[in-house]
Short mmCIF file of C-alpha atoms in Angstrom, two decimals:
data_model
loop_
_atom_site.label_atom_id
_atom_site.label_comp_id
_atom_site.label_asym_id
_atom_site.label_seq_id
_atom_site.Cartn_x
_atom_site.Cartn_y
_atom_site.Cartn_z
CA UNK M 1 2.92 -42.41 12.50
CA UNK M 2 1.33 -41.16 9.77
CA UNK M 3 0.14 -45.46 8.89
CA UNK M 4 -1.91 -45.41 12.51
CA UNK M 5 -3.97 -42.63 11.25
CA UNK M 6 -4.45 -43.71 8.03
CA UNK M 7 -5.64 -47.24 9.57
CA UNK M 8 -7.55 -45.43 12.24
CA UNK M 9 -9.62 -43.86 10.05
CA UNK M 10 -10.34 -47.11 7.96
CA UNK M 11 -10.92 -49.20 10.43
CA UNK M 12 -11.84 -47.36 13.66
CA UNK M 13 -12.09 -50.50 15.38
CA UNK M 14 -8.23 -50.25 15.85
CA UNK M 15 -8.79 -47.47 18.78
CA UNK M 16 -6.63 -47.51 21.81
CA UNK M 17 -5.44 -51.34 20.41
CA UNK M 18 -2.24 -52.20 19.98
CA UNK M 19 -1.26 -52.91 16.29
CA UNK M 20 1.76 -52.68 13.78
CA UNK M 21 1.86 -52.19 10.19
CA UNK M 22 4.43 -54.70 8.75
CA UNK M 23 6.59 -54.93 5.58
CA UNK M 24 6.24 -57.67 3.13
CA UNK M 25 9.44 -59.21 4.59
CA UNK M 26 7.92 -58.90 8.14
CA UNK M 27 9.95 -56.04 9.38
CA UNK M 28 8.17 -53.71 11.43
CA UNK M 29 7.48 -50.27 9.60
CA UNK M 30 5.01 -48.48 12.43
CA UNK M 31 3.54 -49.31 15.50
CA UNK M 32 0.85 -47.59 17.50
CA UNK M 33 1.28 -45.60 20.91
CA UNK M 34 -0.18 -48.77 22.86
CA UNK M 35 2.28 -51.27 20.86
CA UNK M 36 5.13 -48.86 21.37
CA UNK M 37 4.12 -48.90 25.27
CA UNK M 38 4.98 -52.74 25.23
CA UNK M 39 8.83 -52.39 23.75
CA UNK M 40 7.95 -52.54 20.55
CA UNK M 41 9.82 -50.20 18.09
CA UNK M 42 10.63 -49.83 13.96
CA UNK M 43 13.29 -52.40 12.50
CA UNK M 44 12.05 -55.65 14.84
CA UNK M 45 10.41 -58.44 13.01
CA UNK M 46 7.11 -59.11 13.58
CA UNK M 47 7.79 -62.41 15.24
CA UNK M 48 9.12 -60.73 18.37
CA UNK M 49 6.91 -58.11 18.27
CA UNK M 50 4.15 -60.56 19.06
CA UNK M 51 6.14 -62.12 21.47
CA UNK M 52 6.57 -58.71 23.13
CA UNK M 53 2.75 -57.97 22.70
CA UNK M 54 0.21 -60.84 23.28
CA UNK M 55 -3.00 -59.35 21.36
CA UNK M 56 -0.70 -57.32 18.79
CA UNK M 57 -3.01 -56.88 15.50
CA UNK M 58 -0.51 -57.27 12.75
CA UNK M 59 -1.79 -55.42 9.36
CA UNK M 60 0.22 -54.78 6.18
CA UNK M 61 1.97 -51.84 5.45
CA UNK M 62 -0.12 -49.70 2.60
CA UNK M 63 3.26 -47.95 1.03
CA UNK M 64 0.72 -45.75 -1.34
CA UNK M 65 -2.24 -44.70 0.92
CA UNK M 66 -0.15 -43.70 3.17
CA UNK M 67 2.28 -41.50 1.01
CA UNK M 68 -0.88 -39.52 -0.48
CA UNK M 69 -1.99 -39.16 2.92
CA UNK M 70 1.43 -37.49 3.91
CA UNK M 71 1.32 -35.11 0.85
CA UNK M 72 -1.14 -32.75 3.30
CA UNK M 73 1.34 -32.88 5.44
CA UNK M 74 3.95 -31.91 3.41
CA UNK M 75 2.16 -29.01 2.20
CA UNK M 76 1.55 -28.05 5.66
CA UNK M 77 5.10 -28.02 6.08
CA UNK M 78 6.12 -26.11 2.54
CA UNK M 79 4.11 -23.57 3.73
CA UNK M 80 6.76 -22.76 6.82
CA UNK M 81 9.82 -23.35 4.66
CA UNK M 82 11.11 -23.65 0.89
CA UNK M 83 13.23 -26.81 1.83
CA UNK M 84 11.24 -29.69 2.41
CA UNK M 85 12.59 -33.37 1.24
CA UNK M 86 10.46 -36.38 2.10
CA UNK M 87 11.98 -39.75 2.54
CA UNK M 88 8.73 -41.10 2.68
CA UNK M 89 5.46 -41.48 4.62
CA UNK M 90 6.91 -41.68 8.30
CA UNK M 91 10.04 -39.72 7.66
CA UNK M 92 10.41 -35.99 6.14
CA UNK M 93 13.16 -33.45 6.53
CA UNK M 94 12.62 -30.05 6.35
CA UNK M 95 15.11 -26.73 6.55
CA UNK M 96 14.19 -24.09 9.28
CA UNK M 97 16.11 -20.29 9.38
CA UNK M 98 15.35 -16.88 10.89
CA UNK M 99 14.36 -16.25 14.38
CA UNK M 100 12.23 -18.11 16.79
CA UNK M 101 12.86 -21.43 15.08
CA UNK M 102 12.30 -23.84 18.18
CA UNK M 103 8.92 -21.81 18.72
CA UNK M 104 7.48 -22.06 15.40
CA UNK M 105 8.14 -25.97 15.00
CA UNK M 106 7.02 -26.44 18.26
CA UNK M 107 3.71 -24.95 16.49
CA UNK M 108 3.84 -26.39 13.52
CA UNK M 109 4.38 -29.61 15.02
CA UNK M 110 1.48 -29.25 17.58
CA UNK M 111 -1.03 -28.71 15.06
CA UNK M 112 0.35 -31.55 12.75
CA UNK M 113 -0.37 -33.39 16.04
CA UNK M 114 -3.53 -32.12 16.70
CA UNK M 115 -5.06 -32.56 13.08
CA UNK M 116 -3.93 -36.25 12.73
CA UNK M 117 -4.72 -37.00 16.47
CA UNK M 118 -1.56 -39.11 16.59
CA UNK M 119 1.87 -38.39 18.39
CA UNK M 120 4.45 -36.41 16.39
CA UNK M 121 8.04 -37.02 17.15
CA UNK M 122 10.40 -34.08 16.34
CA UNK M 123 14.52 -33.64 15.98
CA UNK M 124 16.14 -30.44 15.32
CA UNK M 125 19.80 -30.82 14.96
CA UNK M 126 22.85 -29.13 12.53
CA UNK M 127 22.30 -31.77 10.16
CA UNK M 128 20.34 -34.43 9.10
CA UNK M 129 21.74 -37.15 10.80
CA UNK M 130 21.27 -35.68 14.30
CA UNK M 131 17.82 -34.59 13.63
CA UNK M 132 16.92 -38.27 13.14
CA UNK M 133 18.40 -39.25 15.82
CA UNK M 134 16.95 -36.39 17.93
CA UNK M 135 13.58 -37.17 16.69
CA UNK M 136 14.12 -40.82 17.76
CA UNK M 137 14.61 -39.96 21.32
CA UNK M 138 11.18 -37.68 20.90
CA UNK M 139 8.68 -40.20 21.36
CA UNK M 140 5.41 -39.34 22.96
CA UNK M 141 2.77 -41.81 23.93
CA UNK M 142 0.14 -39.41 23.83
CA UNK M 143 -1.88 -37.68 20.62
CA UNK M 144 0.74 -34.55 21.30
CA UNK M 145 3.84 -33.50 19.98
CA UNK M 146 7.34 -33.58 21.23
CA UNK M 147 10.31 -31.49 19.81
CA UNK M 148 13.67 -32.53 21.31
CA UNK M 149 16.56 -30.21 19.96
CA UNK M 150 20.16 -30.98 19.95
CA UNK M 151 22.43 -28.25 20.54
CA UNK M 152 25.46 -27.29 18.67
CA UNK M 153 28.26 -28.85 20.50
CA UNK M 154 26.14 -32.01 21.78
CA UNK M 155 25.43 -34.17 18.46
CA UNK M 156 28.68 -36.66 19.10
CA UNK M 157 26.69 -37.22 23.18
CA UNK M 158 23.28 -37.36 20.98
CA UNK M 159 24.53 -39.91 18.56
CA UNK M 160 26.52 -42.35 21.65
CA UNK M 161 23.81 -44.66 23.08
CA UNK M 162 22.14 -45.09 18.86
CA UNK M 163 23.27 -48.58 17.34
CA UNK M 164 25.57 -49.07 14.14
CA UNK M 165 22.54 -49.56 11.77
CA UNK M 166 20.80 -46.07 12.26
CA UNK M 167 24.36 -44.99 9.92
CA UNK M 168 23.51 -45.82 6.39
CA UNK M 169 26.97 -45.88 5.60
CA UNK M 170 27.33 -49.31 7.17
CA UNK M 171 26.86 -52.24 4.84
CA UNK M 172 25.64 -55.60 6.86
CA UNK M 173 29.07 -56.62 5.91
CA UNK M 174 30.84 -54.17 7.85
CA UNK M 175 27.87 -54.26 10.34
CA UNK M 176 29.04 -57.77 11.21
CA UNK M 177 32.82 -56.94 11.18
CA UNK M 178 32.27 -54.17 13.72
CA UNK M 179 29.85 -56.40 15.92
CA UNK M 180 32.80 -58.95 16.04
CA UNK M 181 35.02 -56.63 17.40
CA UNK M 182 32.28 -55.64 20.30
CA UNK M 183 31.52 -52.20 18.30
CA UNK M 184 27.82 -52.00 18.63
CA UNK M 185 26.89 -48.35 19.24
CA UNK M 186 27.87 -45.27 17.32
CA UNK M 187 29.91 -44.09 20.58
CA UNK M 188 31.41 -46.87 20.73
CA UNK M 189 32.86 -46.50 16.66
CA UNK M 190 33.90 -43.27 17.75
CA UNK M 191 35.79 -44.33 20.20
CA UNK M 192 38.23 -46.19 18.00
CA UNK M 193 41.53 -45.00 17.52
CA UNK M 194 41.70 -44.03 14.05
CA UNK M 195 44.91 -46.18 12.87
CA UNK M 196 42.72 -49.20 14.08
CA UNK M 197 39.43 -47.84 12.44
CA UNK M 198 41.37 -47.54 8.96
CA UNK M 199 42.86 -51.08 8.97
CA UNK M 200 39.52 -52.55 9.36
CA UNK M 201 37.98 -50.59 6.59
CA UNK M 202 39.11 -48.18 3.66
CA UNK M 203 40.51 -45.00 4.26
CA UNK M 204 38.02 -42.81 2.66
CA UNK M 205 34.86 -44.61 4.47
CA UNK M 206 36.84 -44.72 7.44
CA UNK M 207 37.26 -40.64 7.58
CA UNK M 208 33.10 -41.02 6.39
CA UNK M 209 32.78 -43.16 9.74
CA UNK M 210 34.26 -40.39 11.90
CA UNK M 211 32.92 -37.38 11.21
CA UNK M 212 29.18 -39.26 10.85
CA UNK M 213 29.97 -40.45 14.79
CA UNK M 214 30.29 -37.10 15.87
CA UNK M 215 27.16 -35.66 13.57
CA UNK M 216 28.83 -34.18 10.14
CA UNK M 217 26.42 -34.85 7.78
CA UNK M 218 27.33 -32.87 4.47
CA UNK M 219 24.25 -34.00 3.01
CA UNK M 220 21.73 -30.66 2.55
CA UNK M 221 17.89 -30.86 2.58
CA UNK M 222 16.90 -31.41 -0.89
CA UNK M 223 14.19 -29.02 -2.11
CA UNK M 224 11.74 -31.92 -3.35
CA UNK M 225 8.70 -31.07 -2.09
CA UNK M 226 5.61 -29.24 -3.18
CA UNK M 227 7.02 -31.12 -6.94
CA UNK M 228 7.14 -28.83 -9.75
CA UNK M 229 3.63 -29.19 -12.21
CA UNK M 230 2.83 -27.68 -15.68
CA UNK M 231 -0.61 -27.61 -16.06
CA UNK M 232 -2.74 -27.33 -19.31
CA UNK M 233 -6.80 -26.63 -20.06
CA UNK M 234 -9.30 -26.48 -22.13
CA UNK M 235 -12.51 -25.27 -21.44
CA UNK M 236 -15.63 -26.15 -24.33
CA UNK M 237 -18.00 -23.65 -25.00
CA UNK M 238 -20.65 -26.16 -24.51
CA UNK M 239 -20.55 -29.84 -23.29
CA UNK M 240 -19.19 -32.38 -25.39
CA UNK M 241 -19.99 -35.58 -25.96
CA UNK M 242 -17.90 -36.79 -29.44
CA UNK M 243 -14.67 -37.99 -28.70
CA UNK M 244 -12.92 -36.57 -31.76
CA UNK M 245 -13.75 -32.81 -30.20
CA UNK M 246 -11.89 -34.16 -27.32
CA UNK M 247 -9.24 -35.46 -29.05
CA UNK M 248 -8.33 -31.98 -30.58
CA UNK M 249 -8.72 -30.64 -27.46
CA UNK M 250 -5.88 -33.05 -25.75
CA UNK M 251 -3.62 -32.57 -28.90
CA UNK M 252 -3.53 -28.79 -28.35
CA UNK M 253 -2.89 -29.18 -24.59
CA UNK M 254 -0.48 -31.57 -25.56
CA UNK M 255 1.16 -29.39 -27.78
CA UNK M 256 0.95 -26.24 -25.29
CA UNK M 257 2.47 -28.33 -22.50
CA UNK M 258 5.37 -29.89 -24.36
CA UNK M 259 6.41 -26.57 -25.73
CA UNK M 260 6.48 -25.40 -22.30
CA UNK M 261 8.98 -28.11 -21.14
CA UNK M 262 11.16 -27.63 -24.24
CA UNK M 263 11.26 -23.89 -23.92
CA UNK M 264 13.00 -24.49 -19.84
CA UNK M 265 14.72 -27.65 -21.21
CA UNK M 266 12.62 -29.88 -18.94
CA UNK M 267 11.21 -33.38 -19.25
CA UNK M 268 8.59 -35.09 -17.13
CA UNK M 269 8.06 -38.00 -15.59
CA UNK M 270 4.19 -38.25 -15.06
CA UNK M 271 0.86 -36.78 -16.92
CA UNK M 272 -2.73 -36.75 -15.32
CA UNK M 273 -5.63 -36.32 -16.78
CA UNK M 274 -8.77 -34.27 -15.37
CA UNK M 275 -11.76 -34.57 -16.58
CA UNK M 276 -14.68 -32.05 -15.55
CA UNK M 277 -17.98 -33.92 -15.88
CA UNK M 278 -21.57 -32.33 -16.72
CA UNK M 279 -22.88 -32.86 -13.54
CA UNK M 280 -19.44 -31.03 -12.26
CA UNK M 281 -17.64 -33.98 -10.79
CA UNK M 282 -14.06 -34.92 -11.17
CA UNK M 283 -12.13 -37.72 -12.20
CA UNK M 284 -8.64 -38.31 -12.71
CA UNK M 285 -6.56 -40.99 -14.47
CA UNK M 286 -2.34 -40.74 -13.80
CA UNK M 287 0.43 -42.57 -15.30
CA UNK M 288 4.29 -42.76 -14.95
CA UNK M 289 6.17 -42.65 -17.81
CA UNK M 290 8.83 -45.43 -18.97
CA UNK M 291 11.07 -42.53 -20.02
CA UNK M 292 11.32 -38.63 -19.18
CA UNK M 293 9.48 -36.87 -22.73
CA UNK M 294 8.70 -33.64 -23.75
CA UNK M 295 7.63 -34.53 -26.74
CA UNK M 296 4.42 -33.21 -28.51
CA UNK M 297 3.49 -36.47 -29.91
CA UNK M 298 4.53 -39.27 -26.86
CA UNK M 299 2.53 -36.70 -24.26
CA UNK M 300 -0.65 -36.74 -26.86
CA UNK M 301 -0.58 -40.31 -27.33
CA UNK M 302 -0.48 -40.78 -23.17
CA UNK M 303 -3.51 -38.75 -23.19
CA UNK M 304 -5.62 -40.89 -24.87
CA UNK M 305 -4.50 -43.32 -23.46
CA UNK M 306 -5.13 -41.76 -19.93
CA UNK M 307 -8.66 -40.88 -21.82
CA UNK M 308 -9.29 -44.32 -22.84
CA UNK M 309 -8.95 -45.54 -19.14
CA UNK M 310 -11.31 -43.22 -17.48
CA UNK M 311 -14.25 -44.84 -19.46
CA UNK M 312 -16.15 -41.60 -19.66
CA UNK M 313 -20.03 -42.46 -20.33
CA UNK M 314 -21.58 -38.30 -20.04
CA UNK M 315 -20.84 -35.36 -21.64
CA UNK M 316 -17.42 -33.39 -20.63
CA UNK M 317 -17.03 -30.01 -19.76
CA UNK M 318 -13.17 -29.35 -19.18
CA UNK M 319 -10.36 -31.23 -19.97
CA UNK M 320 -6.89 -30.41 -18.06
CA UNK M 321 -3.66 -32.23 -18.72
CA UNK M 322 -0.81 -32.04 -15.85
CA UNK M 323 3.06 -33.01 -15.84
CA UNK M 324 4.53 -33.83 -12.95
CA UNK M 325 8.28 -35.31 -11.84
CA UNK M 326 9.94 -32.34 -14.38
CA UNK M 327 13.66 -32.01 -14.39
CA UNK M 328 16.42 -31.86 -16.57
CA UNK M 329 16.51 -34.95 -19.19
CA UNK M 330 20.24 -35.78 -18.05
CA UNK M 331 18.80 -36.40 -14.36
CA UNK M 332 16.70 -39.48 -15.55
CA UNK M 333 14.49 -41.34 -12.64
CA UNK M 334 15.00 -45.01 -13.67
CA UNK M 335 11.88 -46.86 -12.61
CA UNK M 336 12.61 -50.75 -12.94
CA UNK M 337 11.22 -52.32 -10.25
CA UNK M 338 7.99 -49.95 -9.42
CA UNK M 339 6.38 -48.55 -13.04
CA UNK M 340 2.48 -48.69 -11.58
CA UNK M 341 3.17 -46.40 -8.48
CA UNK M 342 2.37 -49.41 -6.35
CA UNK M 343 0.31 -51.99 -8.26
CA UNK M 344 0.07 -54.54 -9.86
CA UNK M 345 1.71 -54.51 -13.20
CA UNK M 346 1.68 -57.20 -15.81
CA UNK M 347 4.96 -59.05 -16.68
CA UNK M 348 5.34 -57.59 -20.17
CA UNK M 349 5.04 -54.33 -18.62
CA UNK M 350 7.92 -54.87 -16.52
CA UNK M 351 9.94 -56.18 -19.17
CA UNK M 352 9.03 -52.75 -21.54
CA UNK M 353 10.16 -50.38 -18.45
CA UNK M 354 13.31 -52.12 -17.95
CA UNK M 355 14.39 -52.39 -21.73
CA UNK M 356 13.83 -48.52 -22.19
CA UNK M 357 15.84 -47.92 -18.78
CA UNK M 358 18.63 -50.34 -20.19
CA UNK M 359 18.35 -48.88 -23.48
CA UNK M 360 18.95 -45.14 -21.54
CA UNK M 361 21.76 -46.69 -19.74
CA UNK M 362 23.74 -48.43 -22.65
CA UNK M 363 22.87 -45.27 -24.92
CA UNK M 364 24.76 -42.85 -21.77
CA UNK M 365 27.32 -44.83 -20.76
CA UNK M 366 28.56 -47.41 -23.56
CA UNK M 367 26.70 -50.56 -24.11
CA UNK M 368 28.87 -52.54 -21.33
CA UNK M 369 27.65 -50.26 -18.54
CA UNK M 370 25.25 -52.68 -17.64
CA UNK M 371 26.05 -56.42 -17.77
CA UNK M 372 23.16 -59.56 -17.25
CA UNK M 373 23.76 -61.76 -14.33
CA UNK M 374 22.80 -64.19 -16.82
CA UNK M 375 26.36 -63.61 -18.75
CA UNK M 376 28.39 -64.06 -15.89
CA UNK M 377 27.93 -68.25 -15.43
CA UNK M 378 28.04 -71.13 -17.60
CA UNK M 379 24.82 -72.19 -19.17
CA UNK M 380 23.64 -75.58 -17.13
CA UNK M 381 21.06 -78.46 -18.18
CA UNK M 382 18.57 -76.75 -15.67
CA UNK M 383 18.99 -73.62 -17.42
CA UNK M 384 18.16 -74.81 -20.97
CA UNK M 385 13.87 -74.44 -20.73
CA UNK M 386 14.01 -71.28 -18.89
CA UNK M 387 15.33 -68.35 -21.89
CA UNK M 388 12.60 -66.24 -23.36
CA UNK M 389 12.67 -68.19 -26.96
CA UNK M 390 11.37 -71.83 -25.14
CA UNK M 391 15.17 -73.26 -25.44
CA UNK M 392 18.32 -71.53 -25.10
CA UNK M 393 21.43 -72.80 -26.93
CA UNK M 394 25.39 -71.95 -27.59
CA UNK M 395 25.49 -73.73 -31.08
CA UNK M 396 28.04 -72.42 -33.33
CA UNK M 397 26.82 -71.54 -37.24
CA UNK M 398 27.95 -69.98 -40.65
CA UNK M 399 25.78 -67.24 -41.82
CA UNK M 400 25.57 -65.68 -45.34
CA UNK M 401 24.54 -62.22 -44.71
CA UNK M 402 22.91 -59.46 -47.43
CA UNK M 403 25.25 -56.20 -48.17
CA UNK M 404 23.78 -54.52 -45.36
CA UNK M 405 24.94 -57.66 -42.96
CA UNK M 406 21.53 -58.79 -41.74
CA UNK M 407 21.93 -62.95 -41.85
CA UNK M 408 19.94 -64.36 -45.17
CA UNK M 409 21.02 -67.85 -44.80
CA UNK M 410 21.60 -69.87 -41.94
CA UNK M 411 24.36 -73.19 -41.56
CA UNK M 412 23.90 -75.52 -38.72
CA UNK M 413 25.26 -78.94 -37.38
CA UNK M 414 28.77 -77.87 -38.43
CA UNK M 415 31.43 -80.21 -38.09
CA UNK M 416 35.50 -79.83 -37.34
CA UNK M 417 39.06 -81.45 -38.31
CA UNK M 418 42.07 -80.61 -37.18
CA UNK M 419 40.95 -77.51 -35.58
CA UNK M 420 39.36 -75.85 -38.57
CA UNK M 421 35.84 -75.48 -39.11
CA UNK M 422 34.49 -77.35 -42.14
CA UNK M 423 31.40 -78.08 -43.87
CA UNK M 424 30.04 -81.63 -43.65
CA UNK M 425 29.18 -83.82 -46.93
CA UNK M 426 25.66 -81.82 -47.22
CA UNK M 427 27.68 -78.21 -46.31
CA UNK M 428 25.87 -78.68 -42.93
CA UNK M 429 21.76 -77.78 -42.64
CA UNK M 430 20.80 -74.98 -44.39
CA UNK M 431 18.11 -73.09 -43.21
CA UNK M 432 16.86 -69.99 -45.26
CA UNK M 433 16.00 -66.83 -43.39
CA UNK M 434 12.73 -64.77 -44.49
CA UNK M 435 12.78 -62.31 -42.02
CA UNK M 436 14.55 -60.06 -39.56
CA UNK M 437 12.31 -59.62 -36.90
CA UNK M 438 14.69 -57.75 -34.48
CA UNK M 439 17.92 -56.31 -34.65
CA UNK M 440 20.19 -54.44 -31.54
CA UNK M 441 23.44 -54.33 -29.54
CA UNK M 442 24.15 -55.94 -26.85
CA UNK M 443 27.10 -56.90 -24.36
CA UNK M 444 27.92 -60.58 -23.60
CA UNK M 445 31.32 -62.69 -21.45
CA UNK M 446 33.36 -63.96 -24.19
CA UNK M 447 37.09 -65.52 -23.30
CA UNK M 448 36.89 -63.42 -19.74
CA UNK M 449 35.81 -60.40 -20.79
CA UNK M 450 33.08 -58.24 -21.82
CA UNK M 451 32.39 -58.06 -25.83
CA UNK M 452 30.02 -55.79 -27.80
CA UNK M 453 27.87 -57.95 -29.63
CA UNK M 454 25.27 -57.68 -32.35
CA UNK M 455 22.36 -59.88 -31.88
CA UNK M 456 19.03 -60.61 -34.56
CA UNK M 457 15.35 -62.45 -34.10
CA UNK M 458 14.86 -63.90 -37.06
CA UNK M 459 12.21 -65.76 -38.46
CA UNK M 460 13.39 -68.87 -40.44
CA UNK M 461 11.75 -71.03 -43.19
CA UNK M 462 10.72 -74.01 -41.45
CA UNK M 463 12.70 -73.94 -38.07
CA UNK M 464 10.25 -71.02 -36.35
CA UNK M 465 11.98 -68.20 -34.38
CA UNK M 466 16.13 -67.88 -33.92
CA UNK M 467 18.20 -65.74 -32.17
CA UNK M 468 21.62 -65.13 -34.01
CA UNK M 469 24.56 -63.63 -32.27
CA UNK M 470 27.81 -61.98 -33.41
CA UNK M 471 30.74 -62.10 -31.68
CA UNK M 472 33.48 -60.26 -34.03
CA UNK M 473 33.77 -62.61 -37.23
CA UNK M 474 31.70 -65.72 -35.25
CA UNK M 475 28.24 -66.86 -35.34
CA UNK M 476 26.27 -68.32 -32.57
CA UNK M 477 23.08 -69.56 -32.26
CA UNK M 478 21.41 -68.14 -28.93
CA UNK M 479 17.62 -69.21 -28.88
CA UNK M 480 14.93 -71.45 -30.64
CA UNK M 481 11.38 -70.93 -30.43
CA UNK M 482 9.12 -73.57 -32.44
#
């Protein structure tokens, strides 16, 4: 609920109206107390929920406003217990012990509730799973909160009447399957006799099945949130103004900071940049890294950049550098689809953050770990204008290469006899190479299976840009650009 406060506060217009915050695929995300009072719930699509709800105001669903907004939260909740994981802005789990548990969430939830001025739905259960599905059956229509607690014993009875979909473990696939078979509810899969349960899926996801329909949920509650930060300052004696002072003063923060993640073997995943202004204001420029670093000389260079961005035009008094997202390096966050937290990023950009991620990939786990969809089908006529070089082709050449194998001398329009590979009258086109552009390793579908290969841009004499592949002892021409 924490979207109808956010939206509230924007646009207070939205009072006592009913309204949902949608998905870009039109999937419900949150509704208010008065839309909720017409039938309308999380996972509908937003056609039926105006069906449900004639003068429904449907807005969409601010993902990143409404995650910093929960961060207060969060903290609110970090400071009643060390285990707090957040799934995101609407859902958080959190890991209560010691005495008087009911009584102090009942607490903390009521002045959550009373802060936010929106209804706060609470589970408590064993695990995980029956805490969610606790906290589903809390659901008050009021600006109060509501803690409904599952005892031990009572999570299979808890779980009956909850459909299929609230288990994650359930592909649509197997969603369907079940449906056929008129298995709609979780009491309803747990009801099954297990012989017939395992012939309709695998034995290990069938034993998964059971023990989710009665509540075991071996999954703990990750310790996630407040995130772990390294912070470094520098305070100048006097304000500043020339940017080479503050340059030095970044590259020794820079320095401090990366020591400090190399000394606990750490890397980090995001650097901010503070900036204390002469007239004591703040401002703040953040950026997620491509890669985990902790080195002295990638964290320096993303401070100027950072620096560069905040377009300072007065003089500075304080400079602090923070690193946030810091684990170990072997526990890499990939970030392929999402590199700008949220917005807008340029298509270049997108192509650099998922290169590096490949690159981390290949580099871990052998350079057929990760395969293009592009490899696995037959190049077609509609395909030929669409590869990154203008025109793709599967032309097979000779290539003379230097001692160190890069390609020097290109052969084209090769012809054959008799199944062997000859030279025509001219000893096919020649086309002299001036340059190697690009050089790296690659995997590619060759003869039903998967191949290492080694693939150069080159730069030719008169033919513009090729792309040259290797395939063992065989040449092929991949890509023209004029």
């Amino acid at each position: 609920m924490i979207g109808v406060a956010c939206e509230r506060a924007r646009l207070p217009h939205l009072i006592d109206q009913p309204f949902i915050l949608a998905s870009d695929d039109g999937i419900v995300k949150c509704a208010s107390p008065e839309a909720r009072a017409q039938g309308i719930r999380r996972g509908l699509n937003t056609t039926t929920a105006v069906a449900l709800c004639e003068h429904l105001i449907v807005l969409p669903y601010d993902q990143s406003a409404y995650t910093e907004a929960a961060e207060t939260i969060w903290d609110v909740i970090a400071v009643e217990t060390s285990s707090v994981e957040p799934i995101d802005a609407e859902l958080c789990y959190a890991e209560f012990d010691g005495p008087a548990v009911i009584e102090r969430i009942n607490a903390l939830a009521a002045s959550i509730a009373q802060r936010l001025e929106i209804p706060i739905a609470v589970g408590v259960g064993a695990t995980k799973l029956v805490a969610r599905a606790a906290a589903q059956r809390s659901q008050p229509q009021t600006a109060d909160s509501y803690v409904v607690a599952v005892g031990p014993g009572d999570e299979a009875q808890a779980l009956t009447p909850l459909p299929l979909a609230f288990l994650d473990a359930i592909d649509a696939k197997l969603h369907q399957r079940l449906t056929k078979l008129g298995i709609t509810t979780i009491g309803a899969l747990h009801a099954i006799p297990p012989g017939e349960l395992e012939r309709q899926v695998k034995d290990p996801l069938a034993l998964r099945l059971r023990r989710l329909a009665v509540g075991l949920d071996s999954s703990p509650v990750r310790r996630l949130w407040p995130q772990a930060t390294i912070e470094q300052d520098y305070i100048f004696d006097d304000e500043v103004r020339q940017e080479q002072a503050i340059l030095q003063a970044l590259q020794k923060c820079s320095a401090d900071m990366a020591a400090k993640l190399r000394a606990c073997g750490k890397y980090c995943r995001a650097l901010a940049l503070t900036v204390q202004l002469a007239d004591g204001a703040y401002v703040q420029e953040k950026e997620y890294l491509y890669s985990p670093t902790h080195d002295t000389v990638t964290v320096f260079r993303i401070a100027g950049r950072l620096l560069n961005r905040l377009r300072i035009r007065q003089a500075i008094q304080q400079v602090r550098l923070t690193a946030s997202g810091i684990d170990a390096g072997g526990a890499v966050q990939l970030t392929l689809l999402n590199p700008m937290n949220g917005q807008d990023s340029f298509p270049h950009e997108r192509q650099i953050s998922l290169n590096a991620e490949l690159c981390t990939l290949r580099r871990r786990y052998g350079p057929t770990s990760v395969i293009s969809a592009a490899l696995l089908q037959q190049s077609h006529a509609i395909h030929l204008w669409t590869y990154a070089l203008t025109k793709r082709h599967n032309e097979r050449v000779r290539v003379i290469t230097d001692p160190n194998g890069s390609p020097i001398r290109c052969f084209r329009n090769l012809g054959y006899r008799q199944g062997a590979r000859h030279e025509t009258q001219q000893g096919g086109n020649q086309i002299e190479i001036w340059r190697v552009t690009d050089r790296w390793r690659a995997a590619a579908w060759s003869w039903g299976k998967i191949v290492e290969t080694d693939a150069y841009r080159v730069m030719t004499s008169t033919h513009g840009a090729y792309e040259l592949q290797r395939i063992g002892d065989e040449w092929r021409l991949r890509g023209i650009a004029d």
